[in-house]
CSV table of C-alpha atoms in Angstrom, one decimal:
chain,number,residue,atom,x,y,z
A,25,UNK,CA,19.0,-31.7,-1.4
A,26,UNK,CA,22.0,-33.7,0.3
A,27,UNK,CA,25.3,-32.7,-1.3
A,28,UNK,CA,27.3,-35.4,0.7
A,29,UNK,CA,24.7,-38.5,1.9
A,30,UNK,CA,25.0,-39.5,5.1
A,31,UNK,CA,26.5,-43.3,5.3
A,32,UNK,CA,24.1,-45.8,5.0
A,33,UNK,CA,23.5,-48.5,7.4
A,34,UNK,CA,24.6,-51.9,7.4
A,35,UNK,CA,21.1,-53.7,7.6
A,36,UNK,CA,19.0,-52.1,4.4
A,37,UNK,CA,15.7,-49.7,5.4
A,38,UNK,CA,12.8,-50.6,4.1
A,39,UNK,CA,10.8,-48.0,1.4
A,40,UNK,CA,12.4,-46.1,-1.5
A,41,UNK,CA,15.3,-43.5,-1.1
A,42,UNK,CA,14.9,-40.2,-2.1
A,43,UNK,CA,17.1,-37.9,-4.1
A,44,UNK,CA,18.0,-34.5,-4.6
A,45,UNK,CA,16.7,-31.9,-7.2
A,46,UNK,CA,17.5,-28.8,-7.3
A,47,UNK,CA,15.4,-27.5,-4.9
A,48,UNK,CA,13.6,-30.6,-3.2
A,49,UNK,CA,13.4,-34.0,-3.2
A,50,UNK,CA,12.5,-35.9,-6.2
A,51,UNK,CA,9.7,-39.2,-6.1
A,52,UNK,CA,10.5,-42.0,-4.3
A,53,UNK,CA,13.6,-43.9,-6.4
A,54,UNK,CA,11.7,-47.1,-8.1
A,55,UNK,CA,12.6,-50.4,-8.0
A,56,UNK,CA,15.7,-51.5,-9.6
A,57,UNK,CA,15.1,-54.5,-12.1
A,58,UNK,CA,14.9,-55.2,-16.3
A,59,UNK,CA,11.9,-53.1,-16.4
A,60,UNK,CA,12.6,-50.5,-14.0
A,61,UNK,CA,13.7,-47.8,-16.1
A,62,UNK,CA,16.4,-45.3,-16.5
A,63,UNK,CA,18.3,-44.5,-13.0
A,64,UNK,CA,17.7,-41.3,-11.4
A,65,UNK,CA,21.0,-40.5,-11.4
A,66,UNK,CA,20.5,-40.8,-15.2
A,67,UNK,CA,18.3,-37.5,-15.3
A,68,UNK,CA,15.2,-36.7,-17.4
A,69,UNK,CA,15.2,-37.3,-21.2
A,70,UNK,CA,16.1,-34.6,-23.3
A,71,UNK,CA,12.9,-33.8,-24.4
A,72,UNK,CA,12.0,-32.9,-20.4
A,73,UNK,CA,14.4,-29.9,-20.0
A,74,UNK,CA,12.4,-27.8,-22.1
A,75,UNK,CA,9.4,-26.9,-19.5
A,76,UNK,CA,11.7,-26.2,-17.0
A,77,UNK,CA,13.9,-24.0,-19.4
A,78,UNK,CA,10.8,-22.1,-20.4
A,79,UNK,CA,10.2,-21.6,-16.9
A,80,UNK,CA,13.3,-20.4,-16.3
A,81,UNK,CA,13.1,-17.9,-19.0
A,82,UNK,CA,9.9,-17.0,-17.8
A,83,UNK,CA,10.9,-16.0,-14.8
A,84,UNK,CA,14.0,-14.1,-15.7
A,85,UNK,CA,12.1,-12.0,-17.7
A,86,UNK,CA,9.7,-11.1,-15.4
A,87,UNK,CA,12.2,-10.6,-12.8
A,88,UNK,CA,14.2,-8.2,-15.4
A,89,UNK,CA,10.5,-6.4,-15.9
A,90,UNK,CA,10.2,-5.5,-12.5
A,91,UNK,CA,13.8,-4.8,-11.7
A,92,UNK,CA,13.6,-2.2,-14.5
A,93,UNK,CA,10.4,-1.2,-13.2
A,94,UNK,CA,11.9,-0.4,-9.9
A,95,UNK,CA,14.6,1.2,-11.3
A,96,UNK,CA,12.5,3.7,-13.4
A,97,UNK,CA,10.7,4.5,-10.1
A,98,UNK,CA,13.7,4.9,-7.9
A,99,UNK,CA,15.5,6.9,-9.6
A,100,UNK,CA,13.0,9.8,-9.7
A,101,UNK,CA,14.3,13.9,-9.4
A,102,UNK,CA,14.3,13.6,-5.4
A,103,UNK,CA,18.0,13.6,-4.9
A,104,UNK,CA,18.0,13.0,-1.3
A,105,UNK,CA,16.8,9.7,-2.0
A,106,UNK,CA,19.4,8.8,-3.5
A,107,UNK,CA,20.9,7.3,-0.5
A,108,UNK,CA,18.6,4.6,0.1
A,109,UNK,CA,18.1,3.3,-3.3
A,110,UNK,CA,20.2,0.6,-3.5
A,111,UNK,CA,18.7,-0.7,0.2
A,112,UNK,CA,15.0,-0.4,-1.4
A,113,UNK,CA,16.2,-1.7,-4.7
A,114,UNK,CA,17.9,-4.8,-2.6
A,115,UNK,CA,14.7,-5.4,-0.6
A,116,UNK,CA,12.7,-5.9,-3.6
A,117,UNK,CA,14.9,-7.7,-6.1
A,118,UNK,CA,15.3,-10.7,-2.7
A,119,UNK,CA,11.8,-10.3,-2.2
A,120,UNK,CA,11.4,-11.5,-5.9
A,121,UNK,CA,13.6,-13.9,-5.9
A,122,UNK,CA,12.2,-15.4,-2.5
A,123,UNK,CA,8.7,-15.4,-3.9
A,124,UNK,CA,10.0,-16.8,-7.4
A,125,UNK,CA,11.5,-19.6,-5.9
A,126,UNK,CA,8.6,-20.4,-3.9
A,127,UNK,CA,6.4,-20.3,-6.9
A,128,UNK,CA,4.8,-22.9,-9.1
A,129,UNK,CA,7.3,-22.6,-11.9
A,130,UNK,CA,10.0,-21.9,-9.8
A,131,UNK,CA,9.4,-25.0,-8.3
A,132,UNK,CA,9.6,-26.5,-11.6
A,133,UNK,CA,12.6,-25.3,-12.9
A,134,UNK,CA,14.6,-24.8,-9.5
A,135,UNK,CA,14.4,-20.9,-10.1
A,136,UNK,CA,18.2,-20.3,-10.9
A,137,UNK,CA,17.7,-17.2,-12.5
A,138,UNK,CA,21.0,-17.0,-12.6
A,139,UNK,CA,23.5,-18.5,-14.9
A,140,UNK,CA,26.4,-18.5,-12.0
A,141,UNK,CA,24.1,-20.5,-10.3
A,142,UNK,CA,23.1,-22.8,-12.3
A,143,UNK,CA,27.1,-23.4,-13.0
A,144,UNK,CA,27.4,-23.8,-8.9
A,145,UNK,CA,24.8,-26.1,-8.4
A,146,UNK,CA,26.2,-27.9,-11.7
A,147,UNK,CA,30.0,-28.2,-10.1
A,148,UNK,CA,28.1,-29.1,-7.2
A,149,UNK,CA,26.7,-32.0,-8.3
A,150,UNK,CA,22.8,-31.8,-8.0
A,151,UNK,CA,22.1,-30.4,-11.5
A,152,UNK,CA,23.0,-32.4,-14.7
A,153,UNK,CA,25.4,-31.0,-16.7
A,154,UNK,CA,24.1,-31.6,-19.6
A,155,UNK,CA,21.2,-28.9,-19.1
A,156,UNK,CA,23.6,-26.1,-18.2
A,157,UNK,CA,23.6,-24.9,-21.4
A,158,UNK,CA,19.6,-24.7,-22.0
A,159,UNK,CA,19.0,-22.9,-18.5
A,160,UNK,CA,21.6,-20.3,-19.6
A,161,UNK,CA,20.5,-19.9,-23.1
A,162,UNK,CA,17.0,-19.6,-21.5
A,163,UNK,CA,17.8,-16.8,-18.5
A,164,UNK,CA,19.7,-14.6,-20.9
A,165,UNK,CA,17.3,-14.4,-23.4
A,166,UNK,CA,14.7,-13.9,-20.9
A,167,UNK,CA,16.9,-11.5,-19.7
A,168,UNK,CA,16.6,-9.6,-22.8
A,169,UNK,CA,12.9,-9.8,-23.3
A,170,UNK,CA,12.0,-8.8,-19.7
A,171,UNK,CA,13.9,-5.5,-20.3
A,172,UNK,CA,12.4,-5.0,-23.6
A,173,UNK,CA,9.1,-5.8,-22.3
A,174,UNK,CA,10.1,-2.8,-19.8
A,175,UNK,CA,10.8,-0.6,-22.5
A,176,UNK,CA,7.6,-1.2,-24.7
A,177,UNK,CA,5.3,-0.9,-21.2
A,178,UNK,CA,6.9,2.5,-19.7
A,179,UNK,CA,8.5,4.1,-22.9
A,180,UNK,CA,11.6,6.0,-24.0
A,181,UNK,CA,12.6,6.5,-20.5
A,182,UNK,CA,14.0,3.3,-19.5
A,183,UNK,CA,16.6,4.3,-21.9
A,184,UNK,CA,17.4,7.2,-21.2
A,185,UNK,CA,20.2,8.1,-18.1
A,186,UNK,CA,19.2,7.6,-15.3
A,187,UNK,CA,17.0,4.6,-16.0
A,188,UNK,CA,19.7,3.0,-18.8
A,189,UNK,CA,17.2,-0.3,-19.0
A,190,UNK,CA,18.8,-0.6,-15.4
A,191,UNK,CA,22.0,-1.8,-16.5
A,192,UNK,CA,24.6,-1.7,-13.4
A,193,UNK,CA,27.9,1.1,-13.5
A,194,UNK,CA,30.5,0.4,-10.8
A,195,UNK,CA,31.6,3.5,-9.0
A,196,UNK,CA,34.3,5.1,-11.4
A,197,UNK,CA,37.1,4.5,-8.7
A,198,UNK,CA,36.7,0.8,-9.0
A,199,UNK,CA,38.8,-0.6,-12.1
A,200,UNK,CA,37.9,-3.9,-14.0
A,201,UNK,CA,39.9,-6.0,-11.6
A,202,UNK,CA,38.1,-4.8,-8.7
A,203,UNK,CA,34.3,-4.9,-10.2
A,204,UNK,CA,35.8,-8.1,-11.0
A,205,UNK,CA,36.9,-9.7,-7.6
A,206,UNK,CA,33.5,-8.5,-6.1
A,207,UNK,CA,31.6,-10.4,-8.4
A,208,UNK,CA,33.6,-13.3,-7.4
A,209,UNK,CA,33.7,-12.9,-4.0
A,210,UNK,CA,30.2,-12.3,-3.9
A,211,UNK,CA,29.6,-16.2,-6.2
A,212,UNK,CA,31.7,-17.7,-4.0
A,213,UNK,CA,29.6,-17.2,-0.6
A,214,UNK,CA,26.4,-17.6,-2.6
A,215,UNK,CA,28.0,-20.8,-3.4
A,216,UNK,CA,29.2,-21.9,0.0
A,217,UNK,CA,25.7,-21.6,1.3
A,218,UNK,CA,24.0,-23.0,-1.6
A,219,UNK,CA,26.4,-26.3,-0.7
A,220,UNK,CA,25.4,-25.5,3.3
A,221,UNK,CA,21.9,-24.8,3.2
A,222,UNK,CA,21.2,-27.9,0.5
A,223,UNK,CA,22.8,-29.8,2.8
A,224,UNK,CA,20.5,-31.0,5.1
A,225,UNK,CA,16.3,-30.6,4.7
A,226,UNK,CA,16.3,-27.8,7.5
A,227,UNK,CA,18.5,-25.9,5.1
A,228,UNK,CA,16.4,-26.3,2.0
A,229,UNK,CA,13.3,-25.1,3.9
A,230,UNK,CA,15.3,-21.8,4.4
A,231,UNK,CA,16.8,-21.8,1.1
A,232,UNK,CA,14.9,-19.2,-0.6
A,233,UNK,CA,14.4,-16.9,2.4
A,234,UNK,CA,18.7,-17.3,2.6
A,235,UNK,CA,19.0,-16.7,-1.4
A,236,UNK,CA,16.8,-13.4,-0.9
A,237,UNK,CA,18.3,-11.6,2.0
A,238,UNK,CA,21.9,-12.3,0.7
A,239,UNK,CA,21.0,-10.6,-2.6
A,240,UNK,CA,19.4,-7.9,-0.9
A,241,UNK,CA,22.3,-7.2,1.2
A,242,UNK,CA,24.4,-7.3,-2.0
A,243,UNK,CA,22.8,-5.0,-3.9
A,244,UNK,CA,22.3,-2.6,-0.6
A,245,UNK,CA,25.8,-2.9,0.0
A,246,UNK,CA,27.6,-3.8,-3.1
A,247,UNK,CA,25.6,-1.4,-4.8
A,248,UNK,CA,27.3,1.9,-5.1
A,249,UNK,CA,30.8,0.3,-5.4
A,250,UNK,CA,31.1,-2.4,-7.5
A,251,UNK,CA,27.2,-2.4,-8.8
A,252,UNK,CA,26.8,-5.5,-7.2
A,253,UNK,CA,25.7,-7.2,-10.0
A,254,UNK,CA,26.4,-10.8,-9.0
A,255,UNK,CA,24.4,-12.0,-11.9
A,256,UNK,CA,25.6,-12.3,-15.7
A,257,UNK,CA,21.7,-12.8,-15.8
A,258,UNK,CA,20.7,-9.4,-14.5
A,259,UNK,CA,23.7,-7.0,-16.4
A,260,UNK,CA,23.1,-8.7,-20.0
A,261,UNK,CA,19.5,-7.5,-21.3
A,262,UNK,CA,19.8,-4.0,-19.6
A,263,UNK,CA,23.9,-3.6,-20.6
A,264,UNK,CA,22.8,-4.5,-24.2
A,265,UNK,CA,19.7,-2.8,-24.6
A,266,UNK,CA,21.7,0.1,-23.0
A,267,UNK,CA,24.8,-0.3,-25.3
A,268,UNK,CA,26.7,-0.5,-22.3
A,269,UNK,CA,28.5,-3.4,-23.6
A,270,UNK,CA,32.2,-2.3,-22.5
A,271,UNK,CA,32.1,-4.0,-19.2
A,272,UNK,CA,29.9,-6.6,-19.4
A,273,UNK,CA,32.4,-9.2,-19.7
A,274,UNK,CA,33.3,-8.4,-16.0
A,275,UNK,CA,30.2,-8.9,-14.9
A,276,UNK,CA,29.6,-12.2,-16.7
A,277,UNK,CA,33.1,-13.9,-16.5
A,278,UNK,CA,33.3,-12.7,-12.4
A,279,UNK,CA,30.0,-14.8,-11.4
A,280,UNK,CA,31.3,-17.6,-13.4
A,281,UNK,CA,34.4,-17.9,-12.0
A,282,UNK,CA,33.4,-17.4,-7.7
A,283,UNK,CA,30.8,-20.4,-9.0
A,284,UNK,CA,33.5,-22.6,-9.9
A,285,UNK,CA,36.0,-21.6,-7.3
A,286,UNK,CA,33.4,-21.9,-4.4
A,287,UNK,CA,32.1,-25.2,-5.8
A,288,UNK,CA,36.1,-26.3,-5.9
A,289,UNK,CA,36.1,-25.0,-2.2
A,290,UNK,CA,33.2,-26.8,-1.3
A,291,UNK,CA,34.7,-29.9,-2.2
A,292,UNK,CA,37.7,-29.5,-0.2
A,293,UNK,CA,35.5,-29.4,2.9
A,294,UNK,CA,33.3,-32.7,1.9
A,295,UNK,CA,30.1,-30.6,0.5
A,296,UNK,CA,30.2,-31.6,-3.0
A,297,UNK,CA,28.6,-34.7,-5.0
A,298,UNK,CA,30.9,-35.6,-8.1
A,299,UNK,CA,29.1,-33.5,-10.6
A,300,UNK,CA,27.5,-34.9,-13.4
């Protein structure tokens, strides 16, 4: 995916141009003319967001499945475990998302999982803005289902402390304004690699190995402190299953605002496409 296209030549190349998806290249442009169709640029109909915002839910909610899963695991009545939790917890939830990404419908849908990302790749310009809305309405309620799902498939205890439907807590030192410049720092280098990496076809082979050690080294470090959420995705089916509501506008309004502020960042440096 180029964010910024190199110039083109004087003398025209011969054989279609290709353009950036989300996580690939899209089919050969076709020819332009009366009965050429729509312009890429112009994005798929309305009717063709829905399969890749079913994906999208899809996927959420079996990531939220098997982050709750983990959790219920984890956080069993060896204390001197406790230590390493957030590294193992880290090491599987990028190991999803690596393998999510890679998959079939990940494919499909990009594999945001993430509704600070799809608002970064949006400000970036490679998504269409007009499908924002549908991928996040899609990962949150997937969100939701996948801890449910949780629930129904291991019983009471998922609700019950420790487990809490693996909804996130900050470390009781760290106020609102701290949680919430984590989760914005954190958005804002996703986001400045997500311009990097879809920069040049080198980077978007790497992308998905890049998206799942980062969130594994947020969650190993991040963790303990701040919870290291990074995902409005992740903290709203377990926070509201959990009815631990009283937060959870940190955690969605911090990833949200890193997106924006590390897309406005990428621009200054040339790494943004006008978004559309």
């Amino acid at each position: 995916m180029t964010l910024t296209p190199a110039p083109e030549p004087v003398v025209p190349r011969p054989g279609p141009e290709v353009r950036p998806t989300a996580i690939g290249p899209r089919s050969p442009e076709p020819p332009h003319g009366p009965d050429a169709g729509p312009h890429p640029d112009a994005g798929p109909g309305p009717g063709a967001v829905l399969p890749r915002a079913v994906c999208e839910a899809a996927l959420t909610a079996l990531l939220l499945f098997l982050i709750v899963t983990a959790v219920r695991w984890l956080v069993g009545p060896d204390p001197g475990a406790a230590a390493a939790r957030p590294a193992v917890l880290g090491c599987v939830v990028g190991t999803l998302l690596a393998l999510f990404m890679l998959s079939p419908p990940g494919r499909c849908s990009g594999a945001h999982l993430n509704p600070a990302v799809t608002l970064a790749l949006w400000r970036l310009g490679v998504f269409p803005g007009r499908e924002v809305v549908p991928y996040t309405v899609a990962q949150l309620a997937g969100s939701v289902f996948g801890v449910w799902c949780a629930g129904l498939v291991w019983g009471p205890v998922t609700g019950r402390p420790p487990v809490r439907h693996a909804s996130v807590r900050a470390d009781p030192a760290w106020g609102d304004a701290a949680v919430l410049a984590a989760e914005a720092g954190v958005l804002v280098g996703s986001t400045l690699m997500l311009a990097v990496l879809l920069a040049s076809p080198g980077g978007r082979m790497v992308l998905p190995y890049a998206v799942g050690l980062t969130t594994a080294l947020v969650i190993g470090v991040l963790g303990p402190l701040s919870g290291g959420s990074a995902n409005p995705g992740r903290q709203f089916g377990p926070a509201l299953l959990a009815g631990d509501t009283g937060r959870l506008w940190v955690y969605v309004l911090g990833p949200a605002v890193g997106a924006v502020l590390g897309a406005w960042l990428a621009g200054r440096v040339g790494l943004r496409r006008p978004a559309r």
